[in-house]
Protein backbone atom coordinates (compact mmCIF):
# COMPACT_ATOMS: atom_id res chain seq x y z
CA UNK A 1 0.00 0.00 0.00
CA UNK A 2 1.42 3.39 -1.03
CA UNK A 3 0.44 5.10 2.20
CA UNK A 4 2.37 2.51 4.23
CA UNK A 5 5.39 3.15 1.99
CA UNK A 6 5.07 6.87 2.69
CA UNK A 7 4.91 6.21 6.42
CA UNK A 8 7.96 3.95 6.25
CA UNK A 9 9.89 6.62 4.40
CA UNK A 10 8.87 9.28 6.91
CA UNK A 11 9.59 7.01 9.86
CA UNK A 12 13.01 6.02 8.57
CA UNK A 13 14.07 9.54 7.86
CA UNK A 14 12.74 10.84 11.15
CA UNK A 15 14.46 8.26 13.33
CA UNK A 16 17.71 7.60 11.50
CA UNK A 17 20.76 9.71 12.27
CA UNK A 18 21.78 9.47 8.65
CA UNK A 19 19.48 11.00 6.09
CA UNK A 20 17.87 9.99 2.82
CA UNK A 21 19.13 13.32 1.56
CA UNK A 22 22.82 12.44 1.55
CA UNK A 23 22.66 11.43 -2.12
CA UNK A 24 21.40 14.71 -3.52
CA UNK A 25 22.43 18.34 -3.45
CA UNK A 26 21.07 20.14 -0.43
CA UNK A 27 19.26 23.37 -1.25
CA UNK A 28 18.75 25.97 1.46
CA UNK A 29 15.02 26.34 0.72
CA UNK A 30 12.35 24.62 -1.34
CA UNK A 31 9.22 25.53 -3.31
CA UNK A 32 6.78 22.67 -3.80
CA UNK A 33 5.52 22.69 -7.37
CA UNK A 34 2.35 20.73 -6.60
CA UNK A 35 1.03 23.00 -3.84
CA UNK A 36 3.03 26.21 -4.31
CA UNK A 37 4.20 26.13 -0.67
CA UNK A 38 7.52 27.97 -0.29
CA UNK A 39 9.70 26.55 2.48
CA UNK A 40 12.29 29.20 3.45
CA UNK A 41 15.83 28.70 4.75
CA UNK A 42 14.70 29.54 8.29
CA UNK A 43 11.46 29.69 10.22
CA UNK A 44 12.25 31.57 13.41
CA UNK A 45 14.84 29.30 15.14
CA UNK A 46 14.34 26.39 12.74
CA UNK A 47 16.82 25.81 9.94
CA UNK A 48 15.96 24.16 6.64
CA UNK A 49 18.09 21.01 6.43
CA UNK A 50 17.06 19.29 3.22
CA UNK A 51 14.42 18.01 0.84
CA UNK A 52 13.94 14.46 -0.43
CA UNK A 53 12.12 13.45 -3.59
CA UNK A 54 10.63 9.97 -3.23
CA UNK A 55 10.87 9.26 -6.95
CA UNK A 56 7.16 9.32 -7.71
CA UNK A 57 4.91 12.39 -7.67
CA UNK A 58 2.24 10.29 -5.91
CA UNK A 59 4.64 9.62 -3.03
CA UNK A 60 5.65 13.26 -2.93
CA UNK A 61 8.51 14.98 -1.18
CA UNK A 62 9.84 15.34 2.33
CA UNK A 63 11.16 18.57 3.80
CA UNK A 64 13.22 18.66 7.00
CA UNK A 65 13.91 21.43 9.51
CA UNK A 66 15.96 21.22 12.69
CA UNK A 67 16.29 23.35 15.84
CA UNK A 68 19.49 24.05 17.78
CA UNK A 69 18.35 21.57 20.48
CA UNK A 70 17.86 18.70 18.03
CA UNK A 71 14.14 18.96 17.31
CA UNK A 72 13.40 17.47 13.89
CA UNK A 73 10.40 18.54 11.89
CA UNK A 74 9.64 16.54 8.76
CA UNK A 75 6.86 17.59 6.40
CA UNK A 76 5.72 15.13 3.74
CA UNK A 77 3.53 16.36 0.87
CA UNK A 78 1.87 13.62 -1.22
CA UNK A 79 -1.39 12.71 -2.97
CA UNK A 80 -1.22 8.91 -3.62
CA UNK A 81 -2.35 9.69 -7.17
CA UNK A 82 -5.74 10.96 -6.01
CA UNK A 83 -7.11 13.84 -8.07
CA UNK A 84 -9.24 15.25 -5.26
CA UNK A 85 -8.92 14.93 -1.51
CA UNK A 86 -11.39 16.53 0.87
CA UNK A 87 -9.84 18.94 3.35
CA UNK A 88 -12.24 17.76 6.05
CA UNK A 89 -10.52 15.92 8.95
CA UNK A 90 -13.62 13.69 9.14
CA UNK A 91 -13.15 12.50 5.56
CA UNK A 92 -12.50 8.72 5.44
CA UNK A 93 -9.35 9.15 3.31
CA UNK A 94 -7.85 11.54 5.85
CA UNK A 95 -8.73 9.24 8.75
CA UNK A 96 -7.23 6.32 6.84
CA UNK A 97 -3.91 8.16 6.51
CA UNK A 98 -3.83 8.81 10.25
CA UNK A 99 -4.60 5.16 10.98
CA UNK A 100 -1.91 4.04 8.51
CA UNK A 101 0.64 6.25 10.24
CA UNK A 102 -0.32 4.95 13.67
CA UNK A 103 -0.28 1.32 12.58
CA UNK A 104 3.18 1.84 11.07
CA UNK A 105 4.45 3.31 14.33
CA UNK A 106 2.95 0.43 16.29
CA UNK A 107 4.54 -2.04 13.88
CA UNK A 108 7.92 -0.41 14.46
CA UNK A 109 7.41 -0.89 18.21
CA UNK A 110 6.42 -4.53 17.72
CA UNK A 111 9.63 -5.08 15.73
CA UNK A 112 11.67 -3.56 18.56
CA UNK A 113 12.68 -0.36 16.77
CA UNK A 114 10.85 1.65 19.42
CA UNK A 115 10.42 0.81 23.09
CA UNK A 116 7.83 1.97 25.60
CA UNK A 117 5.55 3.39 22.89
CA UNK A 118 2.59 5.33 24.28
CA UNK A 119 -0.10 7.14 22.33
CA UNK A 120 -0.75 10.08 24.64
CA UNK A 121 -3.52 11.72 22.62
CA UNK A 122 -5.27 11.58 19.28
CA UNK A 123 -7.48 14.56 18.46
CA UNK A 124 -8.47 17.07 15.79
CA UNK A 125 -7.03 20.54 16.43
CA UNK A 126 -6.40 23.78 14.52
CA UNK A 127 -2.74 23.88 13.45
CA UNK A 128 -2.42 27.51 14.57
CA UNK A 129 -4.34 30.07 16.61
CA UNK A 130 -7.37 31.67 15.03
CA UNK A 131 -10.66 30.47 13.61
CA UNK A 132 -9.38 30.35 10.02
CA UNK A 133 -6.49 27.95 10.75
CA UNK A 134 -6.76 24.56 9.05
CA UNK A 135 -7.74 21.65 11.27
CA UNK A 136 -5.52 18.59 11.51
CA UNK A 137 -5.43 15.22 13.19
CA UNK A 138 -2.80 15.48 15.92
CA UNK A 139 -1.32 12.37 17.51
CA UNK A 140 1.05 12.86 20.45
CA UNK A 141 3.42 9.97 21.22
CA UNK A 142 6.26 9.04 23.52
CA UNK A 143 8.81 6.27 23.05
CA UNK A 144 12.39 5.25 23.63
CA UNK A 145 14.80 5.10 20.72
CA UNK A 146 18.47 4.14 21.04
CA UNK A 147 18.05 4.13 24.83
CA UNK A 148 16.88 7.77 24.85
CA UNK A 149 13.37 8.98 25.62
CA UNK A 150 11.66 10.91 22.83
CA UNK A 151 8.35 12.64 22.29
CA UNK A 152 6.73 13.12 18.93
CA UNK A 153 3.73 14.89 17.46
CA UNK A 154 2.19 13.87 14.16
CA UNK A 155 -0.15 16.25 12.32
CA UNK A 156 -2.07 15.24 9.21
CA UNK A 157 -4.26 17.52 7.09
CA UNK A 158 -5.07 18.32 3.46
CA UNK A 159 -4.09 21.30 1.33
CA UNK A 160 -4.78 21.71 -2.41
CA UNK A 161 -5.70 18.04 -2.83
CA UNK A 162 -2.50 16.86 -1.12
CA UNK A 163 -1.99 15.21 2.22
CA UNK A 164 0.46 17.06 4.43
CA UNK A 165 1.99 15.01 7.21
CA UNK A 166 4.12 16.91 9.72
CA UNK A 167 6.13 14.87 12.22
CA UNK A 168 8.03 16.63 15.00
CA UNK A 169 10.31 14.64 17.31
CA UNK A 170 12.18 16.01 20.32
CA UNK A 171 13.93 15.06 23.55
CA UNK A 172 11.66 15.46 26.62
CA UNK A 173 14.17 17.72 28.37
CA UNK A 174 13.78 20.15 25.44
CA UNK A 175 9.97 19.96 25.48
CA UNK A 176 9.24 23.65 26.11
CA UNK A 177 11.55 25.05 23.40
CA UNK A 178 10.59 22.27 20.99
CA UNK A 179 6.86 22.80 21.38
CA UNK A 180 7.37 26.53 20.79
CA UNK A 181 9.35 25.74 17.63
CA UNK A 182 6.66 23.32 16.42
CA UNK A 183 4.01 26.01 17.03
CA UNK A 184 6.14 28.51 15.07
CA UNK A 185 6.44 26.07 12.16
CA UNK A 186 2.70 25.34 12.09
CA UNK A 187 1.83 29.05 12.41
CA UNK A 188 4.15 29.78 9.47
CA UNK A 189 2.62 26.91 7.47
CA UNK A 190 -0.93 28.06 8.20
CA UNK A 191 -0.05 31.58 6.98
CA UNK A 192 1.74 30.20 3.89
CA UNK A 193 -1.34 28.17 3.01
CA UNK A 194 -3.42 31.38 2.93
CA UNK A 195 -1.22 33.08 0.30
PDB file of N, CA, C and O in Angstrom, residues 8-48:
ATOM      1  N   UNK A   8       6.645   4.557   6.035  1.00  0.00           N
ATOM      2  CA  UNK A   8       7.960   3.945   6.254  1.00  0.00           C
ATOM      3  C   UNK A   8       9.074   4.913   5.888  1.00  0.00           C
ATOM      4  O   UNK A   8      10.072   5.019   6.595  1.00  0.00           O
ATOM      5  N   UNK A   9       8.887   5.630   4.780  1.00  0.00           N
ATOM      6  CA  UNK A   9       9.889   6.622   4.397  1.00  0.00           C
ATOM      7  C   UNK A   9      10.005   7.718   5.443  1.00  0.00           C
ATOM      8  O   UNK A   9      11.100   8.094   5.856  1.00  0.00           O
ATOM      9  N   UNK A  10       8.870   8.238   5.884  1.00  0.00           N
ATOM     10  CA  UNK A  10       8.869   9.285   6.910  1.00  0.00           C
ATOM     11  C   UNK A  10       9.489   8.770   8.199  1.00  0.00           C
ATOM     12  O   UNK A  10      10.327   9.431   8.808  1.00  0.00           O
ATOM     13  N   UNK A  11       9.090   7.566   8.613  1.00  0.00           N
ATOM     14  CA  UNK A  11       9.587   7.008   9.864  1.00  0.00           C
ATOM     15  C   UNK A  11      11.101   6.809   9.802  1.00  0.00           C
ATOM     16  O   UNK A  11      11.815   7.189  10.715  1.00  0.00           O
ATOM     17  N   UNK A  12      11.576   6.267   8.701  1.00  0.00           N
ATOM     18  CA  UNK A  12      13.007   6.023   8.566  1.00  0.00           C
ATOM     19  C   UNK A  12      13.789   7.319   8.591  1.00  0.00           C
ATOM     20  O   UNK A  12      14.809   7.436   9.264  1.00  0.00           O
ATOM     21  N   UNK A  13      13.274   8.332   7.902  1.00  0.00           N
ATOM     22  CA  UNK A  13      14.070   9.537   7.858  1.00  0.00           C
ATOM     23  C   UNK A  13      13.914  10.371   9.107  1.00  0.00           C
ATOM     24  O   UNK A  13      14.776  11.166   9.439  1.00  0.00           O
ATOM     25  N   UNK A  14      12.881  10.141   9.884  1.00  0.00           N
ATOM     26  CA  UNK A  14      12.737  10.842  11.151  1.00  0.00           C
ATOM     27  C   UNK A  14      13.642  10.247  12.222  1.00  0.00           C
ATOM     28  O   UNK A  14      14.229  10.962  13.021  1.00  0.00           O
ATOM     29  N   UNK A  15      13.747   8.922  12.253  1.00  0.00           N
ATOM     30  CA  UNK A  15      14.465   8.260  13.327  1.00  0.00           C
ATOM     31  C   UNK A  15      15.948   8.048  13.050  1.00  0.00           C
ATOM     32  O   UNK A  15      16.746   7.992  13.983  1.00  0.00           O
ATOM     33  N   UNK A  16      16.318   7.910  11.814  1.00  0.00           N
ATOM     34  CA  UNK A  16      17.712   7.601  11.499  1.00  0.00           C
ATOM     35  C   UNK A  16      18.588   8.832  11.706  1.00  0.00           C
ATOM     36  O   UNK A  16      18.178   9.945  11.474  1.00  0.00           O
ATOM     37  N   UNK A  17      19.823   8.597  12.132  1.00  0.00           N
ATOM     38  CA  UNK A  17      20.756   9.714  12.273  1.00  0.00           C
ATOM     39  C   UNK A  17      21.330  10.099  10.916  1.00  0.00           C
ATOM     40  O   UNK A  17      21.722  11.226  10.699  1.00  0.00           O
ATOM     41  N   UNK A  18      21.390   9.145  10.007  1.00  0.00           N
ATOM     42  CA  UNK A  18      21.779   9.473   8.647  1.00  0.00           C
ATOM     43  C   UNK A  18      20.519   9.775   7.880  1.00  0.00           C
ATOM     44  O   UNK A  18      19.449   9.341   8.245  1.00  0.00           O
ATOM     45  N   UNK A  19      20.649  10.494   6.790  1.00  0.00           N
ATOM     46  CA  UNK A  19      19.479  11.002   6.086  1.00  0.00           C
ATOM     47  C   UNK A  19      19.353  10.437   4.689  1.00  0.00           C
ATOM     48  O   UNK A  19      20.324  10.104   4.045  1.00  0.00           O
ATOM     49  N   UNK A  20      18.117  10.363   4.211  1.00  0.00           N
ATOM     50  CA  UNK A  20      17.867   9.988   2.823  1.00  0.00           C
ATOM     51  C   UNK A  20      18.420  11.040   1.869  1.00  0.00           C
ATOM     52  O   UNK A  20      18.553  10.799   0.687  1.00  0.00           O
ATOM     53  N   UNK A  21      18.726  12.203   2.396  1.00  0.00           N
ATOM     54  CA  UNK A  21      19.133  13.322   1.560  1.00  0.00           C
ATOM     55  C   UNK A  21      20.608  13.305   1.188  1.00  0.00           C
ATOM     56  O   UNK A  21      21.054  14.107   0.412  1.00  0.00           O
ATOM     57  N   UNK A  22      21.382  12.418   1.749  1.00  0.00           N
ATOM     58  CA  UNK A  22      22.817  12.438   1.550  1.00  0.00           C
ATOM     59  C   UNK A  22      23.194  12.276   0.082  1.00  0.00           C
ATOM     60  O   UNK A  22      24.274  12.681  -0.322  1.00  0.00           O
ATOM     61  N   UNK A  23      22.323  11.720  -0.738  1.00  0.00           N
ATOM     62  CA  UNK A  23      22.661  11.435  -2.119  1.00  0.00           C
ATOM     63  C   UNK A  23      22.351  12.588  -3.066  1.00  0.00           C
ATOM     64  O   UNK A  23      22.666  12.499  -4.239  1.00  0.00           O
ATOM     65  N   UNK A  24      21.721  13.628  -2.602  1.00  0.00           N
ATOM     66  CA  UNK A  24      21.395  14.708  -3.519  1.00  0.00           C
ATOM     67  C   UNK A  24      21.893  16.039  -2.975  1.00  0.00           C
ATOM     68  O   UNK A  24      22.191  16.174  -1.804  1.00  0.00           O
ATOM     69  N   UNK A  25      22.006  17.022  -3.869  1.00  0.00           N
ATOM     70  CA  UNK A  25      22.434  18.344  -3.451  1.00  0.00           C
ATOM     71  C   UNK A  25      21.434  18.891  -2.444  1.00  0.00           C
ATOM     72  O   UNK A  25      20.233  18.669  -2.562  1.00  0.00           O
ATOM     73  N   UNK A  26      21.934  19.623  -1.482  1.00  0.00           N
ATOM     74  CA  UNK A  26      21.074  20.138  -0.428  1.00  0.00           C
ATOM     75  C   UNK A  26      20.799  21.621  -0.657  1.00  0.00           C
ATOM     76  O   UNK A  26      21.654  22.455  -0.417  1.00  0.00           O
ATOM     77  N   UNK A  27      19.602  21.957  -1.102  1.00  0.00           N
ATOM     78  CA  UNK A  27      19.265  23.366  -1.255  1.00  0.00           C
ATOM     79  C   UNK A  27      19.065  24.000   0.121  1.00  0.00           C
ATOM     80  O   UNK A  27      18.970  23.298   1.119  1.00  0.00           O
ATOM     81  N   UNK A  28      18.987  25.325   0.166  1.00  0.00           N
ATOM     82  CA  UNK A  28      18.755  25.969   1.464  1.00  0.00           C
ATOM     83  C   UNK A  28      17.310  26.413   1.620  1.00  0.00           C
ATOM     84  O   UNK A  28      16.954  27.043   2.613  1.00  0.00           O
ATOM     85  N   UNK A  29      16.461  26.082   0.647  1.00  0.00           N
ATOM     86  CA  UNK A  29      15.021  26.339   0.721  1.00  0.00           C
ATOM     87  C   UNK A  29      14.366  25.465  -0.357  1.00  0.00           C
ATOM     88  O   UNK A  29      15.063  24.818  -1.141  1.00  0.00           O
ATOM     89  N   UNK A  30      13.034  25.471  -0.372  1.00  0.00           N
ATOM     90  CA  UNK A  30      12.349  24.616  -1.342  1.00  0.00           C
ATOM     91  C   UNK A  30      10.964  25.171  -1.632  1.00  0.00           C
ATOM     92  O   UNK A  30      10.251  25.582  -0.720  1.00  0.00           O
ATOM     93  N   UNK A  31      10.580  25.184  -2.909  1.00  0.00           N
ATOM     94  CA  UNK A  31       9.221  25.526  -3.308  1.00  0.00           C
ATOM     95  C   UNK A  31       8.585  24.278  -3.897  1.00  0.00           C
ATOM     96  O   UNK A  31       9.110  23.706  -4.858  1.00  0.00           O
ATOM     97  N   UNK A  32       7.470  23.855  -3.324  1.00  0.00           N
ATOM     98  CA  UNK A  32       6.775  22.666  -3.799  1.00  0.00           C
ATOM     99  C   UNK A  32       5.935  23.023  -5.012  1.00  0.00           C
ATOM    100  O   UNK A  32       5.049  23.882  -4.937  1.00  0.00           O
ATOM    101  N   UNK A  33       6.212  22.368  -6.132  1.00  0.00           N
ATOM    102  CA  UNK A  33       5.521  22.686  -7.374  1.00  0.00           C
ATOM    103  C   UNK A  33       4.060  22.249  -7.377  1.00  0.00           C
ATOM    104  O   UNK A  33       3.233  22.844  -8.059  1.00  0.00           O
ATOM    105  N   UNK A  34       3.733  21.219  -6.616  1.00  0.00           N
ATOM    106  CA  UNK A  34       2.353  20.726  -6.599  1.00  0.00           C
ATOM    107  C   UNK A  34       1.409  21.646  -5.820  1.00  0.00           C
ATOM    108  O   UNK A  34       0.269  21.830  -6.196  1.00  0.00           O
ATOM    109  N   UNK A  35       1.897  22.190  -4.711  1.00  0.00           N
ATOM    110  CA  UNK A  35       1.034  23.001  -3.840  1.00  0.00           C
ATOM    111  C   UNK A  35       1.385  24.488  -3.851  1.00  0.00           C
ATOM    112  O   UNK A  35       0.602  25.299  -3.376  1.00  0.00           O
ATOM    113  N   UNK A  36       2.576  24.824  -4.331  1.00  0.00           N
ATOM    114  CA  UNK A  36       3.027  26.213  -4.310  1.00  0.00           C
ATOM    115  C   UNK A  36       3.590  26.653  -2.967  1.00  0.00           C
ATOM    116  O   UNK A  36       3.986  27.808  -2.813  1.00  0.00           O
ATOM    117  N   UNK A  37       3.648  25.760  -1.981  1.00  0.00           N
ATOM    118  CA  UNK A  37       4.199  26.128  -0.672  1.00  0.00           C
ATOM    119  C   UNK A  37       5.692  26.424  -0.800  1.00  0.00           C
ATOM    120  O   UNK A  37       6.432  25.647  -1.407  1.00  0.00           O
ATOM    121  N   UNK A  38       6.113  27.550  -0.217  1.00  0.00           N
ATOM    122  CA  UNK A  38       7.518  27.971  -0.286  1.00  0.00           C
ATOM    123  C   UNK A  38       8.150  27.818   1.088  1.00  0.00           C
ATOM    124  O   UNK A  38       7.848  28.570   2.012  1.00  0.00           O
ATOM    125  N   UNK A  39       9.018  26.832   1.218  1.00  0.00           N
ATOM    126  CA  UNK A  39       9.699  26.548   2.481  1.00  0.00           C
ATOM    127  C   UNK A  39      11.002  27.338   2.517  1.00  0.00           C
ATOM    128  O   UNK A  39      11.920  27.058   1.750  1.00  0.00           O
ATOM    129  N   UNK A  40      11.114  28.328   3.411  1.00  0.00           N
ATOM    130  CA  UNK A  40      12.293  29.204   3.445  1.00  0.00           C
ATOM    131  C   UNK A  40      13.482  28.556   4.156  1.00  0.00           C
ATOM    132  O   UNK A  40      13.371  27.485   4.750  1.00  0.00           O
ATOM    133  N   UNK A  41      14.615  29.232   4.123  1.00  0.00           N
ATOM    134  CA  UNK A  41      15.834  28.704   4.750  1.00  0.00           C
ATOM    135  C   UNK A  41      15.721  28.657   6.273  1.00  0.00           C
ATOM    136  O   UNK A  41      16.322  27.795   6.910  1.00  0.00           O
ATOM    137  N   UNK A  42      14.936  29.568   6.844  1.00  0.00           N
ATOM    138  CA  UNK A  42      14.703  29.545   8.292  1.00  0.00           C
ATOM    139  C   UNK A  42      13.248  29.896   8.588  1.00  0.00           C
ATOM    140  O   UNK A  42      12.620  30.655   7.845  1.00  0.00           O
ATOM    141  N   UNK A  43      12.758  29.326   9.663  1.00  0.00           N
ATOM    142  CA  UNK A  43      11.456  29.688  10.219  1.00  0.00           C
ATOM    143  C   UNK A  43      11.717  29.919  11.701  1.00  0.00           C
ATOM    144  O   UNK A  43      11.901  28.973  12.460  1.00  0.00           O
ATOM    145  N   UNK A  44      11.828  31.182  12.059  1.00  0.00           N
ATOM    146  CA  UNK A  44      12.248  31.573  13.406  1.00  0.00           C
ATOM    147  C   UNK A  44      13.558  30.855  13.741  1.00  0.00           C
ATOM    148  O   UNK A  44      14.548  31.046  13.056  1.00  0.00           O
ATOM    149  N   UNK A  45      13.576  29.970  14.752  1.00  0.00           N
ATOM    150  CA  UNK A  45      14.837  29.301  15.136  1.00  0.00           C
ATOM    151  C   UNK A  45      15.128  28.044  14.318  1.00  0.00           C
ATOM    152  O   UNK A  45      16.186  27.439  14.447  1.00  0.00           O
ATOM    153  N   UNK A  46      14.179  27.628  13.502  1.00  0.00           N
ATOM    154  CA  UNK A  46      14.337  26.392  12.737  1.00  0.00           C
ATOM    155  C   UNK A  46      15.120  26.639  11.457  1.00  0.00           C
ATOM    156  O   UNK A  46      14.891  27.627  10.753  1.00  0.00           O
ATOM    157  N   UNK A  47      16.015  25.706  11.145  1.00  0.00           N
ATOM    158  CA  UNK A  47      16.822  25.811   9.939  1.00  0.00           C
ATOM    159  C   UNK A  47      16.429  24.717   8.957  1.00  0.00           C
ATOM    160  O   UNK A  47      16.331  23.546   9.333  1.00  0.00           O
ATOM    161  N   UNK A  48      16.217  25.117   7.704  1.00  0.00           N
ATOM    162  CA  UNK A  48      15.962  24.157   6.639  1.00  0.00           C
ATOM    163  C   UNK A  48      17.186  23.255   6.511  1.00  0.00           C
ATOM    164  O   UNK A  48      18.310  23.731   6.404  1.00  0.00           O
TER     165      UNK A  48
END
